[in-house]
PDB file of C-alpha atoms in Angstrom:
ATOM      1  CA  ASP A1184      67.684 145.415  46.188  1.00  0.00           C
ATOM      2  CA  THR A1185      67.618 147.248  49.522  1.00  0.00           C
ATOM      3  CA  VAL A1186      65.671 150.462  49.123  1.00  0.00           C
ATOM      4  CA  LEU A1187      66.731 153.393  51.316  1.00  0.00           C
ATOM      5  CA  THR A1188      64.040 156.027  51.817  1.00  0.00           C
ATOM      6  CA  GLN A1189      64.881 159.615  52.759  1.00  0.00           C
ATOM      7  CA  SER A1190      62.675 162.707  53.076  1.00  0.00           C
ATOM      8  CA  PRO A1191      63.259 164.863  49.966  1.00  0.00           C
ATOM      9  CA  ALA A1192      63.889 168.170  51.693  1.00  0.00           C
ATOM     10  CA  LEU A1193      64.163 170.001  54.999  1.00  0.00           C
ATOM     11  CA  ALA A1194      64.423 173.681  55.915  1.00  0.00           C
ATOM     12  CA  VAL A1195      65.917 174.804  59.207  1.00  0.00           C
ATOM     13  CA  SER A1196      67.320 177.977  60.746  1.00  0.00           C
ATOM     14  CA  PRO A1197      70.993 178.336  61.667  1.00  0.00           C
ATOM     15  CA  GLY A1198      71.650 177.265  65.229  1.00  0.00           C
ATOM     16  CA  GLU A1199      68.852 174.717  65.283  1.00  0.00           C
ATOM     17  CA  ARG A1200      69.149 170.943  65.559  1.00  0.00           C
ATOM     18  CA  VAL A1201      68.144 168.882  62.527  1.00  0.00           C
ATOM     19  CA  THR A1202      67.679 165.151  62.105  1.00  0.00           C
ATOM     20  CA  ILE A1203      67.740 163.520  58.696  1.00  0.00           C
ATOM     21  CA  SER A1204      66.222 160.075  58.524  1.00  0.00           C
ATOM     22  CA  CYS A1205      66.937 157.045  56.367  1.00  0.00           C
ATOM     23  CA  ARG A1206      64.754 153.949  56.430  1.00  0.00           C
ATOM     24  CA  ALA A1207      65.893 150.686  54.848  1.00  0.00           C
ATOM     25  CA  SER A1208      63.504 148.182  53.260  1.00  0.00           C
ATOM     26  CA  GLU A1209      65.352 145.380  55.091  1.00  0.00           C
ATOM     27  CA  SER A1210      67.923 145.192  57.822  1.00  0.00           C
ATOM     28  CA  VAL A1211      71.380 146.551  57.039  1.00  0.00           C
ATOM     29  CA  SER A1212      72.777 145.905  60.522  1.00  0.00           C
ATOM     30  CA  THR A1213      74.979 148.945  61.236  1.00  0.00           C
ATOM     31  CA  LEU A1214      76.480 149.141  57.739  1.00  0.00           C
ATOM     32  CA  MET A1215      74.926 152.504  57.009  1.00  0.00           C
ATOM     33  CA  HIS A1216      77.002 155.475  55.933  1.00  0.00           C
ATOM     34  CA  TRP A1217      76.262 159.169  55.342  1.00  0.00           C
ATOM     35  CA  TYR A1218      77.573 161.636  52.783  1.00  0.00           C
ATOM     36  CA  GLN A1219      77.263 165.367  52.185  1.00  0.00           C
ATOM     37  CA  GLN A1220      77.195 166.728  48.654  1.00  0.00           C
ATOM     38  CA  LYS A1221      77.282 170.441  47.913  1.00  0.00           C
ATOM     39  CA  PRO A1222      76.248 171.734  44.462  1.00  0.00           C
ATOM     40  CA  GLY A1223      78.879 171.059  41.824  1.00  0.00           C
ATOM     41  CA  GLN A1224      81.044 169.011  44.188  1.00  0.00           C
ATOM     42  CA  GLN A1225      81.716 165.346  44.804  1.00  0.00           C
ATOM     43  CA  PRO A1226      80.151 163.635  47.828  1.00  0.00           C
ATOM     44  CA  LYS A1227      82.051 163.747  51.110  1.00  0.00           C
ATOM     45  CA  LEU A1228      81.944 161.018  53.755  1.00  0.00           C
ATOM     46  CA  LEU A1229      80.554 162.211  57.096  1.00  0.00           C
ATOM     47  CA  ILE A1230      79.610 159.094  59.065  1.00  0.00           C
ATOM     48  CA  TYR A1231      80.440 155.417  58.532  1.00  0.00           C
ATOM     49  CA  LEU A1232      79.130 152.318  60.266  1.00  0.00           C
ATOM     50  CA  ALA A1233      76.066 154.255  61.428  1.00  0.00           C
ATOM     51  CA  SER A1234      77.803 156.280  64.129  1.00  0.00           C
ATOM     52  CA  HIS A1235      81.532 156.648  63.438  1.00  0.00           C
ATOM     53  CA  LEU A1236      82.526 160.230  62.666  1.00  0.00           C
ATOM     54  CA  GLU A1237      84.951 160.500  59.757  1.00  0.00           C
ATOM     55  CA  SER A1238      88.227 162.209  60.574  1.00  0.00           C
ATOM     56  CA  GLY A1239      88.075 165.953  60.025  1.00  0.00           C
ATOM     57  CA  VAL A1240      84.285 166.154  60.120  1.00  0.00           C
ATOM     58  CA  PRO A1241      82.958 168.576  62.762  1.00  0.00           C
ATOM     59  CA  ALA A1242      81.520 167.037  65.902  1.00  0.00           C
ATOM     60  CA  ARG A1243      78.256 168.840  65.107  1.00  0.00           C
ATOM     61  CA  PHE A1244      77.520 165.829  62.915  1.00  0.00           C
ATOM     62  CA  SER A1245      76.489 162.541  64.487  1.00  0.00           C
ATOM     63  CA  GLY A1246      74.774 159.349  63.402  1.00  0.00           C
ATOM     64  CA  SER A1247      72.704 156.672  65.061  1.00  0.00           C
ATOM     65  CA  GLY A1248      70.583 153.661  64.323  1.00  0.00           C
ATOM     66  CA  SER A1249      70.708 149.993  63.460  1.00  0.00           C
ATOM     67  CA  GLY A1250      68.620 147.524  61.522  1.00  0.00           C
ATOM     68  CA  THR A1251      66.264 149.554  59.359  1.00  0.00           C
ATOM     69  CA  ASP A1252      66.092 153.025  60.916  1.00  0.00           C
ATOM     70  CA  PHE A1253      68.935 155.515  60.918  1.00  0.00           C
ATOM     71  CA  THR A1254      69.374 159.210  61.570  1.00  0.00           C
ATOM     72  CA  LEU A1255      71.981 161.838  60.812  1.00  0.00           C
ATOM     73  CA  THR A1256      71.906 164.728  63.279  1.00  0.00           C
ATOM     74  CA  ILE A1257      73.457 168.142  62.820  1.00  0.00           C
ATOM     75  CA  ASP A1258      73.533 170.240  65.997  1.00  0.00           C
ATOM     76  CA  PRO A1259      73.837 173.135  65.681  1.00  0.00           C
ATOM     77  CA  VAL A1260      73.223 173.700  61.974  1.00  0.00           C
ATOM     78  CA  GLU A1261      75.435 176.259  60.273  1.00  0.00           C
ATOM     79  CA  ALA A1262      74.901 178.115  56.986  1.00  0.00           C
ATOM     80  CA  ASP A1263      77.676 176.063  55.359  1.00  0.00           C
ATOM     81  CA  ASP A1264      75.669 172.864  55.935  1.00  0.00           C
ATOM     82  CA  THR A1265      73.392 173.681  52.991  1.00  0.00           C
ATOM     83  CA  ALA A1266      73.747 170.534  50.892  1.00  0.00           C
ATOM     84  CA  THR A1267      72.141 167.250  49.919  1.00  0.00           C
ATOM     85  CA  TYR A1268      72.718 164.378  52.327  1.00  0.00           C
ATOM     86  CA  TYR A1269      72.754 160.752  51.191  1.00  0.00           C
ATOM     87  CA  CYS A1270      72.669 157.519  53.151  1.00  0.00           C
ATOM     88  CA  GLN A1271      74.266 154.359  51.731  1.00  0.00           C
ATOM     89  CA  GLN A1272      74.196 150.728  52.873  1.00  0.00           C
ATOM     90  CA  SER A1273      76.828 148.057  52.350  1.00  0.00           C
ATOM     91  CA  TRP A1274      75.239 145.123  54.212  1.00  0.00           C
ATOM     92  CA  ASN A1275      73.204 143.773  51.307  1.00  0.00           C
ATOM     93  CA  ASP A1276      74.294 143.304  47.705  1.00  0.00           C
ATOM     94  CA  PRO A1277      74.100 145.499  45.694  1.00  0.00           C
ATOM     95  CA  TRP A1278      75.182 148.469  47.759  1.00  0.00           C
ATOM     96  CA  THR A1279      72.534 151.151  47.475  1.00  0.00           C
ATOM     97  CA  PHE A1280      72.045 154.834  48.214  1.00  0.00           C
ATOM     98  CA  GLY A1281      69.055 156.764  49.428  1.00  0.00           C
ATOM     99  CA  GLY A1282      67.508 159.386  47.171  1.00  0.00           C
ATOM    100  CA  GLY A1283      69.016 162.212  49.189  1.00  0.00           C
ATOM    101  CA  THR A1284      67.667 164.886  51.527  1.00  0.00           C
ATOM    102  CA  LYS A1285      68.199 168.481  50.452  1.00  0.00           C
ATOM    103  CA  LEU A1286      68.865 170.656  53.477  1.00  0.00           C
ATOM    104  CA  GLU A1287      68.085 174.339  53.104  1.00  0.00           C
ATOM    105  CA  LEU A1288      68.751 177.089  55.593  1.00  0.00           C
ATOM    106  CA  LYS A1289      66.022 179.607  56.352  1.00  0.00           C
TER     107      LYS A1289
ATOM    108  CA  GLU B 356      96.802 164.152  50.675  1.00  0.00           C
ATOM    109  CA  VAL B 357      94.617 161.609  48.914  1.00  0.00           C
ATOM    110  CA  GLN B 358      93.863 162.632  45.349  1.00  0.00           C
ATOM    111  CA  LEU B 359      91.700 160.863  42.787  1.00  0.00           C
ATOM    112  CA  VAL B 360      91.514 162.394  39.320  1.00  0.00           C
ATOM    113  CA  GLU B 361      89.153 160.956  36.735  1.00  0.00           C
ATOM    114  CA  SER B 362      89.432 161.393  32.981  1.00  0.00           C
ATOM    115  CA  GLY B 363      88.051 159.969  29.764  1.00  0.00           C
ATOM    116  CA  GLY B 364      84.474 161.196  29.860  1.00  0.00           C
ATOM    117  CA  GLY B 365      82.722 162.745  26.908  1.00  0.00           C
ATOM    118  CA  LEU B 366      79.922 162.384  24.374  1.00  0.00           C
ATOM    119  CA  VAL B 367      79.413 158.904  22.948  1.00  0.00           C
ATOM    120  CA  GLN B 368      76.720 157.353  20.787  1.00  0.00           C
ATOM    121  CA  PRO B 369      74.433 154.618  22.102  1.00  0.00           C
ATOM    122  CA  GLY B 370      75.909 151.169  21.631  1.00  0.00           C
ATOM    123  CA  ARG B 371      79.496 152.444  21.563  1.00  0.00           C
ATOM    124  CA  SER B 372      82.258 152.051  24.130  1.00  0.00           C
ATOM    125  CA  LEU B 373      84.229 154.345  26.391  1.00  0.00           C
ATOM    126  CA  LYS B 374      87.028 153.823  28.900  1.00  0.00           C
ATOM    127  CA  LEU B 375      87.401 155.960  32.005  1.00  0.00           C
ATOM    128  CA  SER B 376      90.599 156.352  33.991  1.00  0.00           C
ATOM    129  CA  CYS B 377      91.340 157.442  37.531  1.00  0.00           C
ATOM    130  CA  ALA B 378      94.811 158.510  38.645  1.00  0.00           C
ATOM    131  CA  ALA B 379      95.402 158.029  42.363  1.00  0.00           C
ATOM    132  CA  SER B 380      98.023 159.668  44.541  1.00  0.00           C
ATOM    133  CA  GLY B 381      98.741 160.404  48.180  1.00  0.00           C
ATOM    134  CA  PHE B 382      98.311 156.817  49.400  1.00  0.00           C
ATOM    135  CA  THR B 383      99.517 153.279  48.681  1.00  0.00           C
ATOM    136  CA  PHE B 384      97.090 152.450  45.903  1.00  0.00           C
ATOM    137  CA  SER B 385      97.720 148.708  45.936  1.00  0.00           C
ATOM    138  CA  ASN B 386      96.516 148.444  49.541  1.00  0.00           C
ATOM    139  CA  TYR B 387      92.945 149.544  48.881  1.00  0.00           C
ATOM    140  CA  TYR B 388      89.825 148.273  47.199  1.00  0.00           C
ATOM    141  CA  MET B 389      88.602 150.860  44.707  1.00  0.00           C
ATOM    142  CA  ALA B 390      85.219 151.608  43.185  1.00  0.00           C
ATOM    143  CA  TRP B 391      83.215 153.606  40.676  1.00  0.00           C
ATOM    144  CA  VAL B 392      80.010 155.426  41.622  1.00  0.00           C
ATOM    145  CA  ARG B 393      77.855 157.379  39.195  1.00  0.00           C
ATOM    146  CA  GLN B 394      75.289 160.148  39.395  1.00  0.00           C
ATOM    147  CA  ALA B 395      72.834 160.884  36.612  1.00  0.00           C
ATOM    148  CA  PRO B 396      72.098 164.601  36.066  1.00  0.00           C
ATOM    149  CA  LYS B 397      70.059 165.993  38.962  1.00  0.00           C
ATOM    150  CA  LYS B 398      69.682 162.466  40.341  1.00  0.00           C
ATOM    151  CA  GLY B 399      71.023 160.366  43.191  1.00  0.00           C
ATOM    152  CA  LEU B 400      74.077 158.172  43.501  1.00  0.00           C
ATOM    153  CA  GLU B 401      74.494 154.632  42.168  1.00  0.00           C
ATOM    154  CA  TRP B 402      77.321 152.198  42.934  1.00  0.00           C
ATOM    155  CA  VAL B 403      78.741 150.849  39.654  1.00  0.00           C
ATOM    156  CA  ALA B 404      81.701 148.591  40.414  1.00  0.00           C
ATOM    157  CA  THR B 405      84.286 147.550  43.012  1.00  0.00           C
ATOM    158  CA  ILE B 406      87.660 145.864  42.575  1.00  0.00           C
ATOM    159  CA  SER B 407      89.904 144.104  45.071  1.00  0.00           C
ATOM    160  CA  THR B 408      93.463 145.161  45.829  1.00  0.00           C
ATOM    161  CA  SER B 409      95.021 142.708  43.378  1.00  0.00           C
ATOM    162  CA  GLY B 410      92.282 143.036  40.800  1.00  0.00           C
ATOM    163  CA  SER B 411      91.361 139.373  41.055  1.00  0.00           C
ATOM    164  CA  ARG B 412      87.871 140.052  42.401  1.00  0.00           C
ATOM    165  CA  THR B 413      85.325 142.409  40.874  1.00  0.00           C
ATOM    166  CA  TYR B 414      81.750 143.245  41.827  1.00  0.00           C
ATOM    167  CA  TYR B 415      78.922 144.880  39.866  1.00  0.00           C
ATOM    168  CA  PRO B 416      75.205 145.589  40.223  1.00  0.00           C
ATOM    169  CA  ASP B 417      72.918 143.955  37.668  1.00  0.00           C
ATOM    170  CA  SER B 418      72.405 147.285  35.867  1.00  0.00           C
ATOM    171  CA  VAL B 419      75.947 147.191  34.424  1.00  0.00           C
ATOM    172  CA  LYS B 420      77.025 143.549  34.822  1.00  0.00           C
ATOM    173  CA  GLY B 421      78.235 142.164  31.519  1.00  0.00           C
ATOM    174  CA  ARG B 422      78.666 145.623  29.970  1.00  0.00           C
ATOM    175  CA  PHE B 423      81.119 147.353  32.327  1.00  0.00           C
ATOM    176  CA  THR B 424      84.541 146.087  33.414  1.00  0.00           C
ATOM    177  CA  ILE B 425      86.547 147.563  36.260  1.00  0.00           C
ATOM    178  CA  SER B 426      90.310 147.047  36.278  1.00  0.00           C
ATOM    179  CA  ARG B 427      93.431 148.492  37.870  1.00  0.00           C
ATOM    180  CA  ASP B 428      97.156 148.887  37.290  1.00  0.00           C
ATOM    181  CA  ASN B 429      98.841 149.029  40.687  1.00  0.00           C
ATOM    182  CA  ALA B 430     102.199 149.905  39.129  1.00  0.00           C
ATOM    183  CA  LYS B 431     100.619 153.044  37.702  1.00  0.00           C
ATOM    184  CA  SER B 432      98.285 153.726  40.650  1.00  0.00           C
ATOM    185  CA  SER B 433      95.440 153.815  38.186  1.00  0.00           C
ATOM    186  CA  LEU B 434      91.860 152.588  38.097  1.00  0.00           C
ATOM    187  CA  TYR B 435      89.830 152.019  34.951  1.00  0.00           C
ATOM    188  CA  LEU B 436      86.242 151.482  33.870  1.00  0.00           C
ATOM    189  CA  GLN B 437      85.615 149.983  30.440  1.00  0.00           C
ATOM    190  CA  MET B 438      82.043 150.683  29.416  1.00  0.00           C
ATOM    191  CA  ASN B 439      80.569 148.798  26.461  1.00  0.00           C
ATOM    192  CA  SER B 440      77.139 148.792  24.810  1.00  0.00           C
ATOM    193  CA  LEU B 441      76.394 152.163  26.336  1.00  0.00           C
ATOM    194  CA  LYS B 442      72.785 153.233  26.802  1.00  0.00           C
ATOM    195  CA  SER B 443      71.214 156.645  27.315  1.00  0.00           C
ATOM    196  CA  GLU B 444      70.565 155.714  30.954  1.00  0.00           C
ATOM    197  CA  ASP B 445      74.320 155.430  31.496  1.00  0.00           C
ATOM    198  CA  THR B 446      74.560 159.209  31.117  1.00  0.00           C
ATOM    199  CA  ALA B 447      76.050 160.400  34.401  1.00  0.00           C
ATOM    200  CA  THR B 448      79.019 161.835  36.196  1.00  0.00           C
ATOM    201  CA  TYR B 449      81.294 158.952  37.107  1.00  0.00           C
ATOM    202  CA  TYR B 450      83.244 159.174  40.344  1.00  0.00           C
ATOM    203  CA  CYS B 451      86.293 157.166  41.307  1.00  0.00           C
ATOM    204  CA  ALA B 452      86.246 156.310  45.017  1.00  0.00           C
ATOM    205  CA  ARG B 453      88.458 154.608  47.576  1.00  0.00           C
ATOM    206  CA  ARG B 454      86.628 152.045  49.663  1.00  0.00           C
ATOM    207  CA  GLY B 455      86.777 152.400  53.413  1.00  0.00           C
ATOM    208  CA  SER B 456      87.345 149.456  55.727  1.00  0.00           C
ATOM    209  CA  GLY B 457      88.689 148.552  59.143  1.00  0.00           C
ATOM    210  CA  TYR B 458      88.370 146.558  62.366  1.00  0.00           C
ATOM    211  CA  TYR B 459      85.884 147.790  64.937  1.00  0.00           C
ATOM    212  CA  ASP B 460      85.216 145.874  68.147  1.00  0.00           C
ATOM    213  CA  GLY B 461      87.223 143.009  66.693  1.00  0.00           C
ATOM    214  CA  THR B 462      85.111 142.713  63.547  1.00  0.00           C
ATOM    215  CA  TYR B 463      86.157 143.659  60.019  1.00  0.00           C
ATOM    216  CA  TYR B 464      83.805 146.011  58.200  1.00  0.00           C
ATOM    217  CA  SER B 465      83.919 147.650  54.807  1.00  0.00           C
ATOM    218  CA  GLY B 466      81.756 149.243  52.178  1.00  0.00           C
ATOM    219  CA  TRP B 467      81.795 152.990  52.594  1.00  0.00           C
ATOM    220  CA  PHE B 468      83.423 155.401  50.162  1.00  0.00           C
ATOM    221  CA  ALA B 469      86.043 157.313  52.078  1.00  0.00           C
ATOM    222  CA  TYR B 470      87.483 159.451  49.282  1.00  0.00           C
ATOM    223  CA  TRP B 471      86.015 160.626  45.995  1.00  0.00           C
ATOM    224  CA  GLY B 472      87.389 162.183  42.853  1.00  0.00           C
ATOM    225  CA  GLN B 473      85.816 165.223  41.236  1.00  0.00           C
ATOM    226  CA  GLY B 474      84.085 163.097  38.603  1.00  0.00           C
ATOM    227  CA  THR B 475      84.005 162.878  34.814  1.00  0.00           C
ATOM    228  CA  LEU B 476      80.826 163.375  32.775  1.00  0.00           C
ATOM    229  CA  VAL B 477      79.712 160.709  30.322  1.00  0.00           C
ATOM    230  CA  THR B 478      76.907 161.628  27.934  1.00  0.00           C
ATOM    231  CA  VAL B 479      75.356 158.876  25.838  1.00  0.00           C
ATOM    232  CA  SER B 480      73.382 160.409  23.001  1.00  0.00           C
ATOM    233  CA  SER B 481      73.035 160.228  19.237  1.00  0.00           C
TER     234      SER B 481
END
């Protein structure tokens, strides 16, 4: 299975720029997607196909990468962005998720 | 507005069965692949199953293959997950999700989860 590795946690101040990384154990082309999950809620799609912004998602969110290395950038970070962020690949079977990066605001 | 509402979760003993349902509304259900994704308590997300628009094709990871069956009733705009031979490690919140897909630069892509339900909790314990 394709393993997606994410840093467990990050802490940033409001107004700063933050990058959340996701590294795949093998190439996933550009079939990498990003989700935001707030406590007690279902995940919400932010970015699909590595860099496509989902409708309704603020332009503060952006994605980049291909192959094995991907990043989700939030610029500027707002207090409401406190959440866990997951990457997910759909290039290799089975589809897999990263372990999540918990973003905390200072 | 797209709505996905799961039901059927609860406490079940190891080795027993349980069937989850997902009622869809706000879109033409029969036009979309659908899926189930689960999340163990305080853990990450795991894809569980996907079904084609007609229901003729289904996909599972090895962790549930042979024990779980995904199905759909397009007339009722409903998705189902039959779970048999349940194990303690199947304890999780189960989410119903609509698969995303589309053409980009002339190529068809799919595989992201565009919409999610609120989830239903399944606890497998004696």
